[in-house]
Short mmCIF file of C-alpha atoms and ligand atoms in Angstrom, two decimals:
data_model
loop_
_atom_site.label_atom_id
_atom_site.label_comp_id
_atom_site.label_asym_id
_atom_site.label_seq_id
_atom_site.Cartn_x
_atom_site.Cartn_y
_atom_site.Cartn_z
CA UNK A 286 111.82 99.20 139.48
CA UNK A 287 108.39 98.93 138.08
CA UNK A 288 106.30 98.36 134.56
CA UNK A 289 104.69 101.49 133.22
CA UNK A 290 101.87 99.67 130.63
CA UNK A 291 101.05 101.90 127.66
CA UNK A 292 97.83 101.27 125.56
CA UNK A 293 99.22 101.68 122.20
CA UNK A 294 102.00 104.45 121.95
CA UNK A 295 101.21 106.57 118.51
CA UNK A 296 103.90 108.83 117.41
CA UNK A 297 101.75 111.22 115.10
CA UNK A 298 104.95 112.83 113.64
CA UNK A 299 107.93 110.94 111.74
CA UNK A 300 109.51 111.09 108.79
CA UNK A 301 110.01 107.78 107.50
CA UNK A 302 112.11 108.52 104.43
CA UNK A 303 111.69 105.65 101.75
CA UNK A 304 110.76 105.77 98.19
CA UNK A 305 113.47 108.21 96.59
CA UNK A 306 114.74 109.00 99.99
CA UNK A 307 115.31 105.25 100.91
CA UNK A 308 119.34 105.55 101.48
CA UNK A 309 118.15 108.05 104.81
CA UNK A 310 116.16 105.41 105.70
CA UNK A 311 112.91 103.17 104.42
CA UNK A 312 109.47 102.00 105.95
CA UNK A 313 111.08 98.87 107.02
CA UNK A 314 114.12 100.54 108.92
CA UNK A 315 112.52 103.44 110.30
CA UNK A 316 108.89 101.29 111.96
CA UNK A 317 111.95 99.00 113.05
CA UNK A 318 113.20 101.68 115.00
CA UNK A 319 109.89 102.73 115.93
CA UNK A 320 108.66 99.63 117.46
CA UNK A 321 112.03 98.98 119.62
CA UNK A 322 111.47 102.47 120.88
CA UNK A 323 108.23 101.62 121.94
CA UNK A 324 105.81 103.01 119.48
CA UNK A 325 102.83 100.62 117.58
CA UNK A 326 101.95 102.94 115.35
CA UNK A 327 103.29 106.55 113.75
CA UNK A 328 101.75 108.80 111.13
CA UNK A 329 104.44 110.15 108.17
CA UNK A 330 104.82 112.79 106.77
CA UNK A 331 104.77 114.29 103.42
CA UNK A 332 107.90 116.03 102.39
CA UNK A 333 109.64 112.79 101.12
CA UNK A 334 109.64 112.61 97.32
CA UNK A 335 108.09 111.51 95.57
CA UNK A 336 105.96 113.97 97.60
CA UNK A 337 102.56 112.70 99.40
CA UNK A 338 100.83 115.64 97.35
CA UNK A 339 99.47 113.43 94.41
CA UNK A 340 97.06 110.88 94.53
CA UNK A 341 99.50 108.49 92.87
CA UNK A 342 102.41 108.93 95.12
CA UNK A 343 99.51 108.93 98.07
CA UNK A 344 98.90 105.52 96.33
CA UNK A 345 102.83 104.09 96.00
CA UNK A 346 103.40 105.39 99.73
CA UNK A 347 100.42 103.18 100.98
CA UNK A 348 101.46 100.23 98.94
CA UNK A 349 105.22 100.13 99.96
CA UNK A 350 103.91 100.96 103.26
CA UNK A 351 101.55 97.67 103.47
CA UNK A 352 104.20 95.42 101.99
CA UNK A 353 107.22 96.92 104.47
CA UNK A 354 105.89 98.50 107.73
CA UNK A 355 106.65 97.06 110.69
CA UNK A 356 104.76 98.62 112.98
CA UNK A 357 100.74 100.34 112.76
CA UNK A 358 101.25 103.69 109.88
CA UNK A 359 99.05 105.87 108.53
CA UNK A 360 99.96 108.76 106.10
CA UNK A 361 98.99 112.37 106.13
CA UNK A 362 98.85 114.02 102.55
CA UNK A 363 100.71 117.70 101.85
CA UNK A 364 99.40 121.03 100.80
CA UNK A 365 101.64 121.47 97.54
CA UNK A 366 102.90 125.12 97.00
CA UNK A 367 102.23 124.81 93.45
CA UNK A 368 98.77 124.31 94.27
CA UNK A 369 97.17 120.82 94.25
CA UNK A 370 94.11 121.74 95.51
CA UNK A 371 91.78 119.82 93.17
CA UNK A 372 93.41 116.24 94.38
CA UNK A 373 92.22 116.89 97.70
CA UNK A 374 88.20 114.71 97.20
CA UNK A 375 90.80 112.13 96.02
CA UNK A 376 93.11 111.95 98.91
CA UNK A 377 91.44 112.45 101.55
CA UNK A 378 90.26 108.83 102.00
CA UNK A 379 93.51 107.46 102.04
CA UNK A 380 95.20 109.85 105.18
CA UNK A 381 95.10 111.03 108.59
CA UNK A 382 95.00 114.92 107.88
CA UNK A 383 96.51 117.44 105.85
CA UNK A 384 100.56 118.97 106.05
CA UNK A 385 100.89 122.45 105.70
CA UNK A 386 104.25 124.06 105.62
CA UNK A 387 104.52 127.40 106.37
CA UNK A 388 108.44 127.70 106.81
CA UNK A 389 110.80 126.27 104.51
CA UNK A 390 112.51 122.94 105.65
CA UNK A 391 113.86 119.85 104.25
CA UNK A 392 112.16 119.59 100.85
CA UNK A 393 110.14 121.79 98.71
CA UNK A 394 106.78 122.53 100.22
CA UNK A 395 107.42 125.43 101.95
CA UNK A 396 104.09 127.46 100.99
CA UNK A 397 103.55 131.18 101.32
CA UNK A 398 100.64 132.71 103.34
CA UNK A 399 98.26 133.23 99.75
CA UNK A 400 98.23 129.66 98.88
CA UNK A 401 97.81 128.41 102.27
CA UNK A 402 94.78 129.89 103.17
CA UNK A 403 93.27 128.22 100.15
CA UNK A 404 94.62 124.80 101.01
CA UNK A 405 93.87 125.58 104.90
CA UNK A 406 90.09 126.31 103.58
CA UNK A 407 89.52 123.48 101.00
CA UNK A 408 90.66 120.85 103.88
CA UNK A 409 87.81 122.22 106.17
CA UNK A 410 85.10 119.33 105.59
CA UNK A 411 87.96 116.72 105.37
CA UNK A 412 89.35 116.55 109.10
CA UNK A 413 92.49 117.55 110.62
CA UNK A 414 95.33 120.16 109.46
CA UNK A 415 98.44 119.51 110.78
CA UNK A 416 100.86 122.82 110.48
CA UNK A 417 104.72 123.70 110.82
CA UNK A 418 104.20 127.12 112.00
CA UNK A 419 107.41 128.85 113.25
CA UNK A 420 106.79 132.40 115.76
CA UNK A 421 104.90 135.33 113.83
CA UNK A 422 103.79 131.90 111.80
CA UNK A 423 101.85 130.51 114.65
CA UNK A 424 100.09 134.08 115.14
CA UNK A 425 99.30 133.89 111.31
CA UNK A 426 97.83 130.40 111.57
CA UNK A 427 96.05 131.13 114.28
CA UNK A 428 94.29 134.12 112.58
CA UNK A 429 92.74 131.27 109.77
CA UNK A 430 91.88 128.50 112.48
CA UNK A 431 89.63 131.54 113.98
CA UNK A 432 88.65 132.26 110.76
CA UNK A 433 87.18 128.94 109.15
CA UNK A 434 87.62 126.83 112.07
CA UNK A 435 89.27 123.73 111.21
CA UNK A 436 91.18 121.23 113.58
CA UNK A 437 94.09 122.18 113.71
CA UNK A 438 97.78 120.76 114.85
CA UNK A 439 100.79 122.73 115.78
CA UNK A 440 103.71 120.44 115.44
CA UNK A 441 106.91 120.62 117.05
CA UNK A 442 106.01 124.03 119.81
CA UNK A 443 109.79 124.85 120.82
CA UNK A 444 109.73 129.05 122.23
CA UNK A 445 107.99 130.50 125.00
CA UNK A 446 106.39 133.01 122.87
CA UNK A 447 104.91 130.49 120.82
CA UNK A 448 103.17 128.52 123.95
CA UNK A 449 101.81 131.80 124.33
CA UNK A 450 100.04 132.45 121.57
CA UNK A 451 98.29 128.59 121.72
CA UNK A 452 97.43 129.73 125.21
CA UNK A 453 95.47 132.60 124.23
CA UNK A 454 94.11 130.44 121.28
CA UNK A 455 93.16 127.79 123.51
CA UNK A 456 91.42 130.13 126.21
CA UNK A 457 89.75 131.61 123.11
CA UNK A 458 88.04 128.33 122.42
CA UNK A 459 89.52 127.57 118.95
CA UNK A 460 89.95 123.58 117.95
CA UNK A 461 93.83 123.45 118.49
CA UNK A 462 96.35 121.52 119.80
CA UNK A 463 100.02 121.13 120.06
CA UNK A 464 102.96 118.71 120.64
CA UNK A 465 106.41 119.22 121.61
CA UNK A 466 109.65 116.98 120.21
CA UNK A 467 112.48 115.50 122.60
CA UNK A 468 115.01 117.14 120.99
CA UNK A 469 113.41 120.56 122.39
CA UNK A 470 112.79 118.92 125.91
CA UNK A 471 115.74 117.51 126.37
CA UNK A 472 119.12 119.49 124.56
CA UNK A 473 119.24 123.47 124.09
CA UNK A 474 121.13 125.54 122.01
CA UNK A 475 124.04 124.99 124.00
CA UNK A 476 124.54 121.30 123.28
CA UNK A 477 125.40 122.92 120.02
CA UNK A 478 128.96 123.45 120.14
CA UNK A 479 129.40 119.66 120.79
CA UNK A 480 126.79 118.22 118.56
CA UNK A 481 127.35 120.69 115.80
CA UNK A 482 125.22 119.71 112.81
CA UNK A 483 124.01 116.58 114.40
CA UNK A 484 122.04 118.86 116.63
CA UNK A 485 120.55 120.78 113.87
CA UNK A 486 116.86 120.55 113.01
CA UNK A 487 113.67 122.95 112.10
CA UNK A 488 112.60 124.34 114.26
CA UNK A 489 116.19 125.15 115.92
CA UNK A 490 117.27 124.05 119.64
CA UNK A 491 116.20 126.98 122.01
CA UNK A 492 117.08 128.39 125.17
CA UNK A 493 117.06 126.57 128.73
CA UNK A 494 114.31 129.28 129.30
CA UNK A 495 112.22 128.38 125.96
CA UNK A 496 113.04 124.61 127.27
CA UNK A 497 111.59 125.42 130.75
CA UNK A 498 108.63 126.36 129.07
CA UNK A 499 108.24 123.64 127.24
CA UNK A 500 108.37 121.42 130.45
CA UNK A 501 105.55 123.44 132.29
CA UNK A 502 103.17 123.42 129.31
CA UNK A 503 103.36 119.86 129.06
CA UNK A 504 102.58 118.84 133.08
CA UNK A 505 99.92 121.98 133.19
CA UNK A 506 98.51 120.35 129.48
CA UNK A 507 98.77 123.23 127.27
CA UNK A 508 100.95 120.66 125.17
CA UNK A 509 98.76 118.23 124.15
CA UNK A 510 101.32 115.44 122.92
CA UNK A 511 105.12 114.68 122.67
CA UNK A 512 105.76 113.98 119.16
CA UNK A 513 109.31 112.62 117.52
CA UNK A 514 109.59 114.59 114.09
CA UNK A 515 112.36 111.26 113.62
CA UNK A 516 114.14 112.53 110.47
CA UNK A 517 116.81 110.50 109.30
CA UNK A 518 119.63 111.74 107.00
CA UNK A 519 122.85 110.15 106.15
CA UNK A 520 126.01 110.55 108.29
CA UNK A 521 127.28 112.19 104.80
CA UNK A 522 124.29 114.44 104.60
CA UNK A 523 124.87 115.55 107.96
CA UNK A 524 128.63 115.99 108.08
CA UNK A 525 128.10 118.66 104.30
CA UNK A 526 129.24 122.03 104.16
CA UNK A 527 125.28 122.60 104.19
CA UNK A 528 123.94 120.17 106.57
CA UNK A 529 120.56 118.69 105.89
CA UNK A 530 118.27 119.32 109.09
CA UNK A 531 116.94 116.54 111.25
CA UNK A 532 117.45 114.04 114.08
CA UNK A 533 116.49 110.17 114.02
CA UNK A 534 114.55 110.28 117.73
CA UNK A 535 111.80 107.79 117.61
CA UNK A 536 114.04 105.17 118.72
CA UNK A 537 114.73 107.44 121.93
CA UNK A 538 111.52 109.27 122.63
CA UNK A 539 109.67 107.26 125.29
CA UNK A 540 113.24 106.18 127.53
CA UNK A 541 114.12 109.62 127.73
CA UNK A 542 110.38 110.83 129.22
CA UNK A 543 110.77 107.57 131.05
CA UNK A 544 113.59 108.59 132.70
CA UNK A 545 111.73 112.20 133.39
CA UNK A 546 109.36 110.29 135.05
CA UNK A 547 112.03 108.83 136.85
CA UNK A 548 113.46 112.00 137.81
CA UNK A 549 110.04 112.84 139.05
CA UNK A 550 109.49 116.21 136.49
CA UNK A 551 106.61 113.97 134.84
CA UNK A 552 103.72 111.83 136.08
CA UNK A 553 103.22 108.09 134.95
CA UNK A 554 99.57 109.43 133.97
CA UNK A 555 100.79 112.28 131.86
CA UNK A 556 103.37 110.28 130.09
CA UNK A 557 100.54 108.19 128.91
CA UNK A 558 98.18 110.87 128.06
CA UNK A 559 101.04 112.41 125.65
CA UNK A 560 102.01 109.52 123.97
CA UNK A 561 99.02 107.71 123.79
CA UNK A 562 95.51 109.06 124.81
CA UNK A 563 95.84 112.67 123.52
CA UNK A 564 97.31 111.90 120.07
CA UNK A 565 95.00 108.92 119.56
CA UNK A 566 92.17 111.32 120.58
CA UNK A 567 93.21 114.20 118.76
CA UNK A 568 93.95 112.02 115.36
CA UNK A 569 90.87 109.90 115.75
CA UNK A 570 92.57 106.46 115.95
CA UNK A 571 91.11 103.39 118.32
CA UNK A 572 93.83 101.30 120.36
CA UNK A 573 93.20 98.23 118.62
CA UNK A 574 93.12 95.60 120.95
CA UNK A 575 95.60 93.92 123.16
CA UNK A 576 98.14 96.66 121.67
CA UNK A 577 100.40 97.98 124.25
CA UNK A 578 103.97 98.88 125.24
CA UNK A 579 105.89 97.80 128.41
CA UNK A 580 108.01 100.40 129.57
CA UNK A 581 110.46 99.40 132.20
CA UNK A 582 111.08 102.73 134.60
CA UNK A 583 113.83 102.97 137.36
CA UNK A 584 116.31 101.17 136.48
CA UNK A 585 119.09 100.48 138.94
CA UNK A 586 121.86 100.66 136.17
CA UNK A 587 121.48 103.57 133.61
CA UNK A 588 120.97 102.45 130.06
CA UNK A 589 123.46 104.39 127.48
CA UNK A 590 122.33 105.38 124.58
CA UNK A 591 124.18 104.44 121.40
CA UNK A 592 123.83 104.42 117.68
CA UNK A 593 125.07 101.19 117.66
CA UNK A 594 122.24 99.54 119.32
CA UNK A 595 119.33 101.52 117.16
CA UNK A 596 117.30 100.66 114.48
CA UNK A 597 117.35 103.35 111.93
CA UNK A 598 119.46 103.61 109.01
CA UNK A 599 121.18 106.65 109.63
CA UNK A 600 123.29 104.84 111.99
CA UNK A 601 123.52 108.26 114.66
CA UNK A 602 121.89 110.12 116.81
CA UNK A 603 122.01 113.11 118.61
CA UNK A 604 121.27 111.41 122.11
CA UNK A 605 124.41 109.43 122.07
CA UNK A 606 125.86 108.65 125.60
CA UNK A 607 122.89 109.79 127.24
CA UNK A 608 121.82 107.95 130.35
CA UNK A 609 118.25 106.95 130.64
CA UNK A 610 116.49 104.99 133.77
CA UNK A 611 113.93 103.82 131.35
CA UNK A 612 113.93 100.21 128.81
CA UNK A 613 111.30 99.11 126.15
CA UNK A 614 110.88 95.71 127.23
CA UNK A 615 107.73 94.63 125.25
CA UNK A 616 105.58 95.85 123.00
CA UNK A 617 102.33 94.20 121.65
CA UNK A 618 100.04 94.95 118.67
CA UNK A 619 96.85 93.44 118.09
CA UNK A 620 98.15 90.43 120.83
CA UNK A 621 101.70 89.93 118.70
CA UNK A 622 104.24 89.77 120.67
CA UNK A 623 106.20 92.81 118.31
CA UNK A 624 109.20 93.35 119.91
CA UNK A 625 110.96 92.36 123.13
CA UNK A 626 114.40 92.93 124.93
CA UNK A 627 115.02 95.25 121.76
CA UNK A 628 114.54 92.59 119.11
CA UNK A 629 111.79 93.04 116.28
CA UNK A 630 109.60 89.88 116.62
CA UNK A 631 107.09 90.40 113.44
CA UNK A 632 107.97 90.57 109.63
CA UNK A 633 108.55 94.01 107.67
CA UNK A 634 104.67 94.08 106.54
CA UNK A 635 103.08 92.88 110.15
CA UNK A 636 102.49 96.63 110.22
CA UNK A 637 98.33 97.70 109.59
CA UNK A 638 96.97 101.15 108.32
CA UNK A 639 95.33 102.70 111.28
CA UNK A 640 91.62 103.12 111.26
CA UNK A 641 91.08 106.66 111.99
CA UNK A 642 87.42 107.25 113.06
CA UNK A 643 85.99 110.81 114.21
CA UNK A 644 88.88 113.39 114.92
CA UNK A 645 88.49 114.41 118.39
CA UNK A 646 88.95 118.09 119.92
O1 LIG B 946 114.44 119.22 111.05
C1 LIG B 946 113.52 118.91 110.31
N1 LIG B 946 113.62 117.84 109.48
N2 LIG B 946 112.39 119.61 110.35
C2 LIG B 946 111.41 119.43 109.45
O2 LIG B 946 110.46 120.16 109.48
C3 LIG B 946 111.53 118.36 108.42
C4 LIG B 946 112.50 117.34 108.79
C5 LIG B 946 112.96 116.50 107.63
O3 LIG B 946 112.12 116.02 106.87
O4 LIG B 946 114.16 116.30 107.49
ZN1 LIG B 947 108.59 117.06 110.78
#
């Protein structure tokens, strides 16, 4: 057994629900369930309405945020498909980058390819992009990176062909990078006759083969971070005739690559470069000090994973039963003791907006 030290896990993709969407989950629950899982600080996403695509609703997000947030947030703001262009001098002090959709997912800013490159160019002198590109997607946001060359994201990598692509990209020398989800590292396709809709989520699970090359590209670094995409939705949601899509994962994230570590198909250094260095590098965002997580690896008696003992309000998950070698013992922000031996230690409103400085490459 032995204490894997973190400097400041950042999970730079969850969906923290709230506002309108607050009976999936809210900032309280869902940084709850980020902090026991090991994370001090996660950026949210847009596609929760009232959506982050409006410089009031930037402005209610941040405020609820501040008063609720129990671990470090910061907020990223969306493209709109009906165009909200002209908002973007406003925004852009108050978030981490800009969400482009360019499949359609849970909510409503799925935008086509016309629209996009507008928003894509407009964001250029205001950092980071931050795209859900699915296959022939990737290729076609690849074509505008090359062509105005802005940072740019790829959330959520789950096929073969698409590592392929951010390959060539990459050896190409355009400003990208890419992070995969635990969902996609650690069930397929075929876990879906047993989980049925609670293993449904955009992108889809994948083949063991897509899955294998998911694990290569991130020891050999082509995938830059591991990143949670935690999207709660009700048990009722879930169980519909037309499921919602989305798994609650931050809670799980860092004992399941624990455990990989454990089971030797991941370094100690590479865990922490994933969860930590790269997506604090890539986002721009300082470990603030004294802010780190203890992760407990190799543990003699296999932890189960159960609903029961997580955080978020969904009150499921699609990792139930799973063994894991790996515990969250402690996690520190800014020298507060924040959680320990799974119990949140701070008020809802401990939580800080990050300070994002230069973006890196
Ligand atoms: O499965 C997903 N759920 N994929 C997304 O892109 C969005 C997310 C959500 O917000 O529910
Ligand atoms: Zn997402």
């Amino acid at each position: 057994m032995s204490i894997l030290r973190i400097p400041g896990p950042l999970d730079p993709h969850v969906h923290l629900r709230g506002m309108d969407w607050s009976h999936k989950g809210d900032f309280a629950t869902e940084t709850a369930a980020a902090l026991a899982g090991g994370y001090t600080a996660v950026l949210d996403m847009p596609n929760t309405p009232p959506e982050t695509a409006r410089p009031q609703a930037l402005a209610r997000k941040r405020r609820e945020l501040d008063r609720t947030a129990h671990c470090d947030w910061g907020v990223y703001y969306g493209a709109h498909p009906q165009g909200n262009l002209e908002t973007f001098p406003e925004a852009f002090q108050g978030v981490v980058g800009l969400k482009i959709y360019c499949n359609p997912t849970t909510g409503f800013m799925y935008m086509r390819s016309r629209t996009r490159e507008e928003h894509f160019a407009a964001w250029r002198d205001h950092g980071l992009v931050a795209v859900h590109a699915e296959e022939e997607e990737v290729a076609a946001v690849l074509e505008l990176v090359d062509r105005y060359r802005i940072r740019t994201h790829f959330c959520h990598i789950s096929t073969r062909t698409e590592l392929d692509m951010l390959r060539e990209g990459k050896r190409n020398g355009l400003p990208i990078s890419a992070g995969a989800c635990p969902h996609h590292l650690f069930l397929t396709e075929l876990d879906l006759p047993r989980l049925g809709s609670f293993g449904m989520m955009k992108p889809p699970l994948k083949t063991q083969a897509d899955q294998d090359a998911l694990w290569e590209a991130l020891s050999d670094g082509l995938l830059d971070v591991v990143e949670s995409d935690h999207a709660p939705h009700s048990l009722t949601e879930k169980q519909a005739d037309e499921p919602a899509w989305g798994v609650p994962v931050v809670e799980t994230t860092l004992v399941l690559l624990g455990t990989a570590v454990d089971e030797g198909r991941l370094t100690q250094d590479r865990l922490v470069q994933l969860v930590s260095t790269n997506p604090r590098r890539i986002f721009g965002i300082a470990c603030p000090p004294n802010t780190w997580t203890d992760l407990r690896l190799g543990l003699a008696e296999p932890d189960m994973i159960a609903a029961a003992n997580l955080h978020s309000k969904c009150g499921w998950t699609p990792f139930e039963g799973h063994r894991v070698t790996a515990r969250v013992e402690r996690v520190s922000i800014r020298d507060t003791l924040a959680m320990a031996g799974g119990r949140i230690k701070v008020e809802a409103g401990f939580g800080r907006p990050v300070v994002q400085q230069r973006i890196g490459t």
